[in-house]
Coordinates of N, CA and C in Angstrom, one line a residue:
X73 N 83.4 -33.3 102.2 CA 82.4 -33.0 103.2 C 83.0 -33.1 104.6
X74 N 82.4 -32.1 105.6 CA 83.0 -32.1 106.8 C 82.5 -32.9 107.9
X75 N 82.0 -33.1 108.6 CA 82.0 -34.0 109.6 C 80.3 -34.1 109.8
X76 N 79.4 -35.3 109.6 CA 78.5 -35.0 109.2 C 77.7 -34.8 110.6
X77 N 76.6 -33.4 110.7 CA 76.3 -33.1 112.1 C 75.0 -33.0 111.8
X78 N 74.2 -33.6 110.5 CA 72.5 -33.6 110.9 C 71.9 -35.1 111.3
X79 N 70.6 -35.0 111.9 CA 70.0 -35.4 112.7 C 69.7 -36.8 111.7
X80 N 69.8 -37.5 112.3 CA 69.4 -39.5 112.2 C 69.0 -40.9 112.7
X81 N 68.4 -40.4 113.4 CA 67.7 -40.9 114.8 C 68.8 -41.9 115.7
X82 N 69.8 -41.4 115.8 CA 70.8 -41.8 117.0 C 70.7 -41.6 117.9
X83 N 71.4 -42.5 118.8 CA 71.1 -42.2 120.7 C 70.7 -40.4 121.0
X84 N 70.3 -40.6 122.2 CA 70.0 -38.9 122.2 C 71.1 -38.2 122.7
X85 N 72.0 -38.5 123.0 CA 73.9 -37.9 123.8 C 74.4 -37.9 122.3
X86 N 74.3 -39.1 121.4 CA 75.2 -38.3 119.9 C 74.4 -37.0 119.1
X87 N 73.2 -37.5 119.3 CA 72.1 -36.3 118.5 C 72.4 -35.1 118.9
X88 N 72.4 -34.7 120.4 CA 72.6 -33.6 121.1 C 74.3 -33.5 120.6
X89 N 75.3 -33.9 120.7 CA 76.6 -33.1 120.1 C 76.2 -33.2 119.0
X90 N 76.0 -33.7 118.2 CA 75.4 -33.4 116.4 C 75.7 -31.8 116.6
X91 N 74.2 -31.8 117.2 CA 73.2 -30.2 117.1 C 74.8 -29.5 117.8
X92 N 74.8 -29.4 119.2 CA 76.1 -29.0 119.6 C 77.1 -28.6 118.4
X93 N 77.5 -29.4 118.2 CA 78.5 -29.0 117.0 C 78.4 -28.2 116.6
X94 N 77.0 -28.5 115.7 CA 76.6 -27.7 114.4 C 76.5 -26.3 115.1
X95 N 76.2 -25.7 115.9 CA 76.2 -24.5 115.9 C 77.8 -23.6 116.1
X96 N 78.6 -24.5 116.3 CA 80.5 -23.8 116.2 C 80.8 -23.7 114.8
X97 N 80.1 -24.2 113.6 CA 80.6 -24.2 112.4 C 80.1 -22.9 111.7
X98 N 80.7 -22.5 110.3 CA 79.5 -21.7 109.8 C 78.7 -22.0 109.1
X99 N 77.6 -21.7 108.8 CA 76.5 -22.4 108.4 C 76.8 -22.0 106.8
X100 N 77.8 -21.6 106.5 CA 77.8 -21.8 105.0 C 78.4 -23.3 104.8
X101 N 79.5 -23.6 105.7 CA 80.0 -24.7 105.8 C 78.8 -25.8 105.7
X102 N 78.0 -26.0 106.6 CA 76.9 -27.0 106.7 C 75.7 -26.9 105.7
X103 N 75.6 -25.9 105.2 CA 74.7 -25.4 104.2 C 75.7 -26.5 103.0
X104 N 76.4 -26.2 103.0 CA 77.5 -26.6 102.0 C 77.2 -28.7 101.7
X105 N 77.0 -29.0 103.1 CA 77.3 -30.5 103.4 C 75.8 -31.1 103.0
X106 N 74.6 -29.9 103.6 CA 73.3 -30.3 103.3 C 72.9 -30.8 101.5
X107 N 73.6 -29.5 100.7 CA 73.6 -30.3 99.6 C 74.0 -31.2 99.4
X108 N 74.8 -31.3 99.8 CA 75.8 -33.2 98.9 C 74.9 -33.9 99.6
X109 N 74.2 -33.6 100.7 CA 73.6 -35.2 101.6 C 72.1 -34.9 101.1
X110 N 71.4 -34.1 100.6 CA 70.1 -33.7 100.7 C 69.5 -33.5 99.3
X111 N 70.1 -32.8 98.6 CA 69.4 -32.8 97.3 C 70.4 -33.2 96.1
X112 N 70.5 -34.7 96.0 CA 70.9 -35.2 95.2 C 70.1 -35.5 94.0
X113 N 68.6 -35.5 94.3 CA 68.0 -35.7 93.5 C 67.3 -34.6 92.9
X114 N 67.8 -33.5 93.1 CA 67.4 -31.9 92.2 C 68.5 -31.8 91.1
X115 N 67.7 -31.3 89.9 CA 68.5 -30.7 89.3 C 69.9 -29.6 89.3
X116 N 70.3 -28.9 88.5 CA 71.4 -28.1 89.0 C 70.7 -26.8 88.8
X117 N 69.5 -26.7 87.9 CA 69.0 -25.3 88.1 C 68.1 -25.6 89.2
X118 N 67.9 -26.0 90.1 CA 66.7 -25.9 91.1 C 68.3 -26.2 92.7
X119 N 69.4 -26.8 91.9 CA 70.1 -26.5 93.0 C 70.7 -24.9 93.3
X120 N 70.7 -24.5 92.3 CA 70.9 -23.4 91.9 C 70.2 -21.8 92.7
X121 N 68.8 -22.6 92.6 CA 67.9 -21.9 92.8 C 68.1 -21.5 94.5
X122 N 68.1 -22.8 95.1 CA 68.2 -22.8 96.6 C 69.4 -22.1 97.3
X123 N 70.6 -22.5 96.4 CA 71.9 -21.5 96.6 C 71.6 -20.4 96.9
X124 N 71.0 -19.7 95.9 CA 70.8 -18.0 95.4 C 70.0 -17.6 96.5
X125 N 68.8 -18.5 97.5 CA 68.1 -18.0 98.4 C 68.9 -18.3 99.5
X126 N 69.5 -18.7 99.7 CA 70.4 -19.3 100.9 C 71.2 -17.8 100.6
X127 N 71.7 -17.3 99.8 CA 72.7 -16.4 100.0 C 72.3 -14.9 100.5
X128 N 70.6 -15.1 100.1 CA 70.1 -14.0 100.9 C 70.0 -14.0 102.1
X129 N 69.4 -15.2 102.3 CA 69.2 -15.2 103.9 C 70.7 -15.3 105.0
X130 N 72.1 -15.4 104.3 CA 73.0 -15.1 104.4 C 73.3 -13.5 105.0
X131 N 72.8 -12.9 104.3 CA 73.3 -11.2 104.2 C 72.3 -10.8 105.1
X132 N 71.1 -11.2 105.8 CA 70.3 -11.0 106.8 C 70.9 -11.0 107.9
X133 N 70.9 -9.9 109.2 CA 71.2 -10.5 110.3 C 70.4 -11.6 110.8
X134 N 70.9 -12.7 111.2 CA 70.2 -13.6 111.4 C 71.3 -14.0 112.9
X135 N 72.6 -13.4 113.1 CA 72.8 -13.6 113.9 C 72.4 -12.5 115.6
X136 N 71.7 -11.4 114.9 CA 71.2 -11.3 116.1 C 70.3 -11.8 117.0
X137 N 69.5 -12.9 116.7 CA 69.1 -14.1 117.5 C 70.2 -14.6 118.3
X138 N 71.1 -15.5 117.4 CA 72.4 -16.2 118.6 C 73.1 -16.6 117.4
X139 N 74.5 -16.6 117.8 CA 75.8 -17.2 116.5 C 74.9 -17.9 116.0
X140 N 75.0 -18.4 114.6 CA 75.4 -19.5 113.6 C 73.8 -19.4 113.5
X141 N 72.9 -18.8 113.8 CA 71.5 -19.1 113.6 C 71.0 -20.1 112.9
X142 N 71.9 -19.7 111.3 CA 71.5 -20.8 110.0 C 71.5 -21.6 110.4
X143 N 72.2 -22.1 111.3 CA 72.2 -23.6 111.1 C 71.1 -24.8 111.9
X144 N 70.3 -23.8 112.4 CA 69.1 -24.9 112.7 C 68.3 -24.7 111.1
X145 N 67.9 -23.8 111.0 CA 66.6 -24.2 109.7 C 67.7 -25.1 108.5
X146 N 68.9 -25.1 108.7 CA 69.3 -26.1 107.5 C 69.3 -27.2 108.1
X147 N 69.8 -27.9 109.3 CA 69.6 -29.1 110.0 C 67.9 -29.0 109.7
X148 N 66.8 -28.5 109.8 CA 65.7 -28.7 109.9 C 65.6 -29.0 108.3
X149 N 65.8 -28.2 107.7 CA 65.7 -28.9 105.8 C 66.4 -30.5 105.9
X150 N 67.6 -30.7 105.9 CA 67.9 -32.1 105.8 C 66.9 -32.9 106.7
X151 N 66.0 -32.7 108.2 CA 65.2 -33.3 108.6 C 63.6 -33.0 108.0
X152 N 63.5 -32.3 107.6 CA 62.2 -32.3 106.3 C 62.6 -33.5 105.4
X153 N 63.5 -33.8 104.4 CA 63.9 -34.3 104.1 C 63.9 -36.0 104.5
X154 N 64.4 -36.8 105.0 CA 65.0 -37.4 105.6 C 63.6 -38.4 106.6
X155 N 62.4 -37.1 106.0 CA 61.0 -37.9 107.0 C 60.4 -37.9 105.5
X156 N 61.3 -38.1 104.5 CA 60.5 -38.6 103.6 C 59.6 -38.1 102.6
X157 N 59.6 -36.4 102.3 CA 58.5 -35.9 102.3 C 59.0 -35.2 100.9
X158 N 57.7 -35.5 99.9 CA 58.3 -35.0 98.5 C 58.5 -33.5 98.8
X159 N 60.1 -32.7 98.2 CA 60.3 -31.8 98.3 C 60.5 -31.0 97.6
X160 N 60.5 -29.9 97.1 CA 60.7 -29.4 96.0 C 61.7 -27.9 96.4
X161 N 62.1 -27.4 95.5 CA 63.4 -26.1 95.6 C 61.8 -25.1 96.5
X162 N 60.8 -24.7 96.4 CA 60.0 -24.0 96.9 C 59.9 -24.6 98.4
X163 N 59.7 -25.8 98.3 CA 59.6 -26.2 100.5 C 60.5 -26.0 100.7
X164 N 61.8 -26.6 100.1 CA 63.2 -26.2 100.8 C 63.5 -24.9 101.5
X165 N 62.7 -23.9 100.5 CA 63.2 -22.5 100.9 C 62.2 -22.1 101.9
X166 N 61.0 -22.5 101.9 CA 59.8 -22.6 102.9 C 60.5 -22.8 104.6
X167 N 61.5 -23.9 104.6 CA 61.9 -24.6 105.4 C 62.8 -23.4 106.6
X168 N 64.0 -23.1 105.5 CA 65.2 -22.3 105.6 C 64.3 -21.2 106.2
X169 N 63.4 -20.5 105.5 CA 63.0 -19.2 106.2 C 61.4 -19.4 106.8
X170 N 61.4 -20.5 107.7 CA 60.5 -21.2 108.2 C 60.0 -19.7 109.8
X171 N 61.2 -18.8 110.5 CA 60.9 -18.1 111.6 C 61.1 -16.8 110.6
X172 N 60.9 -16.1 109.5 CA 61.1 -15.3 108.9 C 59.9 -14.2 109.7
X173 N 59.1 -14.4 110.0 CA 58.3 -13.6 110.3 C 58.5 -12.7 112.0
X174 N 58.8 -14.4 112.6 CA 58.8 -14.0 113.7 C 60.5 -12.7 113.8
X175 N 61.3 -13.6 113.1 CA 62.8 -12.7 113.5 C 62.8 -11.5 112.5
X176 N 61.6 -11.1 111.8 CA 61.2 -9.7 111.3 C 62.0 -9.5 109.5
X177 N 62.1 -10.9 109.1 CA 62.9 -10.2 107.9 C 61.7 -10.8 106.6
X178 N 60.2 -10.8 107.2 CA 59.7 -11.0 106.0 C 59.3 -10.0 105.0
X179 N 59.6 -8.8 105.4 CA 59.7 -8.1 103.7 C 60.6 -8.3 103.1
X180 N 61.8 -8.7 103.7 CA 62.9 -9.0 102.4 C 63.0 -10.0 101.5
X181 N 62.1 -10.8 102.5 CA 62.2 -12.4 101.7 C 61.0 -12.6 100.8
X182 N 59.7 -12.4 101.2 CA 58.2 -12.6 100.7 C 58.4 -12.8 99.2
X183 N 58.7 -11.8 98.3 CA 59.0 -12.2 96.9 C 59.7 -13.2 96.5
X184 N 60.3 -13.9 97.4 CA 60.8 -15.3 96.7 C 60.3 -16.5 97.3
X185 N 59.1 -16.4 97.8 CA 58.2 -17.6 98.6 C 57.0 -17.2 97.7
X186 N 56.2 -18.8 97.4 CA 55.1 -19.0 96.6 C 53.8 -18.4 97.9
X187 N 53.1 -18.0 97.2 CA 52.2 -17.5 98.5 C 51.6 -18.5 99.7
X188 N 51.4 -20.1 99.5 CA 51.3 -20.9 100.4 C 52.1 -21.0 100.9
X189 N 53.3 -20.8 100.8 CA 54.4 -20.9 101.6 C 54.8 -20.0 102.6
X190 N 54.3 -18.6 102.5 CA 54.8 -17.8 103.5 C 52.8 -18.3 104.0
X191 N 51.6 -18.8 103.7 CA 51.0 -18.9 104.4 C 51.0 -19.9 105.6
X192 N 52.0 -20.8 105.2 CA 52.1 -21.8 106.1 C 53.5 -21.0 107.4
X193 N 54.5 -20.3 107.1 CA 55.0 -19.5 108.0 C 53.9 -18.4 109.0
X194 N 53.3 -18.3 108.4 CA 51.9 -16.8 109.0 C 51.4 -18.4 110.3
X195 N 50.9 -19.3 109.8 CA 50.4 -20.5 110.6 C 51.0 -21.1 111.6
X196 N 52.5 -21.1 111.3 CA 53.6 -21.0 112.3 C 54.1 -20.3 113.7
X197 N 53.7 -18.8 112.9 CA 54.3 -17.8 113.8 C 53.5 -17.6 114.8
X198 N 54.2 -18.0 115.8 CA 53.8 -17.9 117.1 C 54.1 -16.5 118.3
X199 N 52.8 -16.5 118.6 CA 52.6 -14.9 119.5 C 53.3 -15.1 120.7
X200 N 54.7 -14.5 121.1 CA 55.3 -14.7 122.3 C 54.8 -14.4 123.2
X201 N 54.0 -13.3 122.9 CA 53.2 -12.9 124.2 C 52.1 -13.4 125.0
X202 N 51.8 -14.8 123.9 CA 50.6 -15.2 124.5 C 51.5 -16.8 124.8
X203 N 52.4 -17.2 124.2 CA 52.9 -18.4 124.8 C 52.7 -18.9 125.7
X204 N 52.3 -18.7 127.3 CA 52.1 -19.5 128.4 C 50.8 -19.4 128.3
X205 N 50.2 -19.0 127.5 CA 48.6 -18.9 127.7 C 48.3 -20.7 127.0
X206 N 47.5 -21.3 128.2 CA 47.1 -22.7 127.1 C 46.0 -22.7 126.9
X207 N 45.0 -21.3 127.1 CA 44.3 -21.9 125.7 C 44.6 -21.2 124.2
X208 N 45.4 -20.3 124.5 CA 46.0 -19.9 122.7 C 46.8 -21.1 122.5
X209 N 47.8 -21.8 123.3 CA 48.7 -22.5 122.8 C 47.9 -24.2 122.2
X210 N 46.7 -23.8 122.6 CA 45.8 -25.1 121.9 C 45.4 -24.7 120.7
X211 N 45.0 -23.3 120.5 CA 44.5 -23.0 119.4 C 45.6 -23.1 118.5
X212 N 46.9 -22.6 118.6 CA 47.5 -22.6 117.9 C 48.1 -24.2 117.6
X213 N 48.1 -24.7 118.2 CA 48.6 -26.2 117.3 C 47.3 -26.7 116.9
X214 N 46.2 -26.9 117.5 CA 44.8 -26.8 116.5 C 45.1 -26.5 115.2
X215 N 45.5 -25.0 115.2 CA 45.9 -24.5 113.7 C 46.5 -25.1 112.7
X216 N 47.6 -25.4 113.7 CA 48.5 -26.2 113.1 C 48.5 -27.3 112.0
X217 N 47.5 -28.4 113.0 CA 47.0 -29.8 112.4 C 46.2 -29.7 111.8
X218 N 45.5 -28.6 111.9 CA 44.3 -28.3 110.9 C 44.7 -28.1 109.3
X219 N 45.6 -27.6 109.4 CA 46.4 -26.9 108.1 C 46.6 -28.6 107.4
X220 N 47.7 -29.1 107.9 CA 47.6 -30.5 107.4 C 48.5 -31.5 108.4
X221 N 48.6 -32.4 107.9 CA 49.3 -33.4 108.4 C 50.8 -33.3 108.6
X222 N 51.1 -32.9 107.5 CA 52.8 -32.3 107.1 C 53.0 -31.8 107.9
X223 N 52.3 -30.0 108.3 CA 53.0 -29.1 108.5 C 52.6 -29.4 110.0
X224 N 52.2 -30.5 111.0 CA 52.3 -30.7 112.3 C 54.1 -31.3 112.7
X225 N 53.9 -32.4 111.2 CA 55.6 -33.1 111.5 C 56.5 -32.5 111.6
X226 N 56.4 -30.9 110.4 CA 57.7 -30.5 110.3 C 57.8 -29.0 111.9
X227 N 56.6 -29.0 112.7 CA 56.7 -28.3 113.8 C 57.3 -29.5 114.8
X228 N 57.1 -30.7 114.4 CA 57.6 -31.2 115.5 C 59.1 -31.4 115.4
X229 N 59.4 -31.5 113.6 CA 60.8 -32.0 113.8 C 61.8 -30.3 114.6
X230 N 60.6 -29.2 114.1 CA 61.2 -28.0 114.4 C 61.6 -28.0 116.2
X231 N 60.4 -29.1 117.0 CA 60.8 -28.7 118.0 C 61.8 -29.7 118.7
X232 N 62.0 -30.7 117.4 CA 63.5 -31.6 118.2 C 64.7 -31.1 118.3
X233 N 64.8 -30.1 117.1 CA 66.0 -29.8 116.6 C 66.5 -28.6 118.0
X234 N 65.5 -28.3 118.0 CA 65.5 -27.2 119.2 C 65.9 -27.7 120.7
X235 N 64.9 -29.1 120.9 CA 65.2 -29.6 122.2 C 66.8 -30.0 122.4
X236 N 67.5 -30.6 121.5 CA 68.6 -31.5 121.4 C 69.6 -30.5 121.5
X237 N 69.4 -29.0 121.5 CA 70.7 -28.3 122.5 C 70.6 -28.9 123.5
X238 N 69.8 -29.4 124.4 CA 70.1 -30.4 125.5 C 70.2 -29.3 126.9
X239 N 69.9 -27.8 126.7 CA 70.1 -26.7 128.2 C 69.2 -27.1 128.8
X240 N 68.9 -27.4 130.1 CA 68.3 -27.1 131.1 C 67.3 -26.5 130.9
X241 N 67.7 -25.4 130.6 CA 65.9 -24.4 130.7 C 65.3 -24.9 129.5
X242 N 65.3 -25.7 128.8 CA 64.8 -25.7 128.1 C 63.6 -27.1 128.7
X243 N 63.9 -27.5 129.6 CA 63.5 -28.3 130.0 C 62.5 -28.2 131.4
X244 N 62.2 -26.9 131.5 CA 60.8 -26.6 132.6 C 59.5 -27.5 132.3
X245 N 58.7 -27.8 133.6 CA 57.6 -28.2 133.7 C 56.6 -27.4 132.4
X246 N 57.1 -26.6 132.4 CA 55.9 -25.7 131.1 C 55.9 -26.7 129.8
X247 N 58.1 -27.0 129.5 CA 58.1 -27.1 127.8 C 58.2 -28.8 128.1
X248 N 58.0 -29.1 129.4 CA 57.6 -30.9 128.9 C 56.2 -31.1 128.8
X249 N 55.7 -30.3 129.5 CA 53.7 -30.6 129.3 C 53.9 -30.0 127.5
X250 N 54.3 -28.5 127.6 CA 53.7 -28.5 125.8 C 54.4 -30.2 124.7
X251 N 55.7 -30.5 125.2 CA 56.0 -31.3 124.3 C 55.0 -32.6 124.2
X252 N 54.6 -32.6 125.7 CA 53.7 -34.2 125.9 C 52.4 -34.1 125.0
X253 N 51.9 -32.6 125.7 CA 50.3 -32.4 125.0 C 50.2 -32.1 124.2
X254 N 51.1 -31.0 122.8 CA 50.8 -30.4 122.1 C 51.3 -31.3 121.1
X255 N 52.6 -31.8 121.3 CA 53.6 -32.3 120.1 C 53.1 -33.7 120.2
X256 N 53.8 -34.0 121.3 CA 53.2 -35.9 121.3 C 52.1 -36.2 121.0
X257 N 51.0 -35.6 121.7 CA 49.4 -36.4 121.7 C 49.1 -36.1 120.5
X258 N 49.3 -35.6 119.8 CA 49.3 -35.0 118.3 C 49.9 -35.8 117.5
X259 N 51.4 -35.9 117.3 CA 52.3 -36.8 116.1 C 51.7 -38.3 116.1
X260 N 51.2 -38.8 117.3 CA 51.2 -40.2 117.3 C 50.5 -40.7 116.1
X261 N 49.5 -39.8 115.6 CA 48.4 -40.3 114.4 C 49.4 -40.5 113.2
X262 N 50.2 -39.7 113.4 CA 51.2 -39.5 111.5 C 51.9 -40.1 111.7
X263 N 53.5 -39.6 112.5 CA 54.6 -40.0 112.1 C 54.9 -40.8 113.8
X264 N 54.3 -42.5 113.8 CA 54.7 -43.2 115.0 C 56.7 -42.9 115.5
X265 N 57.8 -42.9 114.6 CA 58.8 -43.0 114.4 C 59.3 -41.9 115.2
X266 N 58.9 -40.8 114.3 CA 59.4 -39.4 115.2 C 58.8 -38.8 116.6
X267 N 57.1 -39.7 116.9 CA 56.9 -39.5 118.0 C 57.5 -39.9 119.4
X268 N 58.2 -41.4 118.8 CA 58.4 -42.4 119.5 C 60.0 -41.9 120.0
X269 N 60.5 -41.4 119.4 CA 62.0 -40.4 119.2 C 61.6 -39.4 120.4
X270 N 61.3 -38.3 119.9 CA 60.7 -37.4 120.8 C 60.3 -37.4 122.1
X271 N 59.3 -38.4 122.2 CA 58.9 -38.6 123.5 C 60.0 -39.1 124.4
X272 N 60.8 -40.2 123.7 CA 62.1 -40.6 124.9 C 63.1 -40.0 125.0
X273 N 63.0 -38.7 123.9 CA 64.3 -37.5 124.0 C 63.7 -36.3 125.5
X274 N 62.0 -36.4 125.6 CA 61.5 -35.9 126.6 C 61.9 -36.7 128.2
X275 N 61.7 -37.9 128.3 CA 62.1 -38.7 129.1 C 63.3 -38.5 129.3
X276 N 64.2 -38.5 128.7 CA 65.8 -38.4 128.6 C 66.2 -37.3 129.4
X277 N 65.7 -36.4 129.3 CA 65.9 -35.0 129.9 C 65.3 -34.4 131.2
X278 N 64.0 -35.0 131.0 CA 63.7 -34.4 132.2 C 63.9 -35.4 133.6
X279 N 64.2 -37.3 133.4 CA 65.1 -37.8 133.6 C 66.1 -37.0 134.4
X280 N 67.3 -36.7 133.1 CA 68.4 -35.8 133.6 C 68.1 -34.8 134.4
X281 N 67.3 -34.0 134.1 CA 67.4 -32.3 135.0 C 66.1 -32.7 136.1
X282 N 65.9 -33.9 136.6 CA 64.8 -34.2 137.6 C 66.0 -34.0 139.0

């Protein structure tokens, strides 16, 4: 295995080169590492299984978003994971093609997602165009938590994994209020651990770029 670069609740300067890293590798590479660290407790036909969808989402451009794309939704699988959450070869792949909708490649994929699973991506997928609007952006995490308890955690871990590129812009007055009101005042009920992460990875930064 190569140099291990998913997320484990370390200082937020090692977390952020973690993620750093992980985007210079290729995500077959890390895809590679997530098995040996992540599904040890799957079978070989259900590891199997996950391979074979991994290799489509492979053959997708996926780098027309930005290099290495994969490798946030696989850092996001080992953090599904890792919060403890029974998983099965179906969430995993739930996970991996978690923005399928948004980055346009859900007719390719839909036939290999169980139908709750692309319904929890449809729940996910967020309207850019309405993004600074806060009252859609209430409705939409509304949605969110409404759906269940889970699929609030795994938007939050989606939105650490995101924060811990550590840019600047990512850190406007807009995306600390959504982090504070939407993500924080929210996780506190479920997952104290990851809120309590989050919140001082928000302090950390805006901290920095004040």
């Amino acid at each position: 295995m190569s140099e291990n670069l998913f997320f484990n609740y370390e200082n937020i300067e090692k977390e952020e080169i973690k993620k750093r890293k992980s985007l210079l590798i290729s995500p077959k590479i890390l895809f590679e590492d997530f098995v040996d660290i992540s599904l040890k407790k799957f079978n070989k036909d259900e590891i199997t299984e996950i391979k074979n969808f991994f290799l489509i989402l492979q053959n997708l451009n996926f780098d027309k978003i930005y290099k290495n794309y994969l490798s946030h939704p696989i850092r996001l699988a080992q953090m599904w994971c890792l919060a403890g959450k029974k998983v099965s070869p179906q969430e995993i792949k739930f996970v991996l093609a978690h923005n399928i909708i948004e980055n346009g490649f859900l007719d390719e994929i839909k036939d290999k997602l169980e139908i709750n699973q692309i319904k929890k991506i449809k729940v996910l997928t967020i309207d850019r165009n309405k993004e600074t609007n806060l009252e859609y952006l209430n409705t939409y995490y509304n949605n969110i938590e409404k759906y269940s308890e889970s699929l609030l955690i795994f938007k939050s871990l989606d939105k650490l994994d995101n924060l811990l590129i550590g840019e600047k812009y990512l850190f406007s007055d807009y995306s600390i209020n959504l982090l504070r009101l939407q993500i924080c005042s929210r996780l506190k009920k479920y997952d104290l651990r990851l809120h309590d992460y989050i919140n001082s990875a928000v302090n950390f930064y805006e901290k920095k770029y004040s």
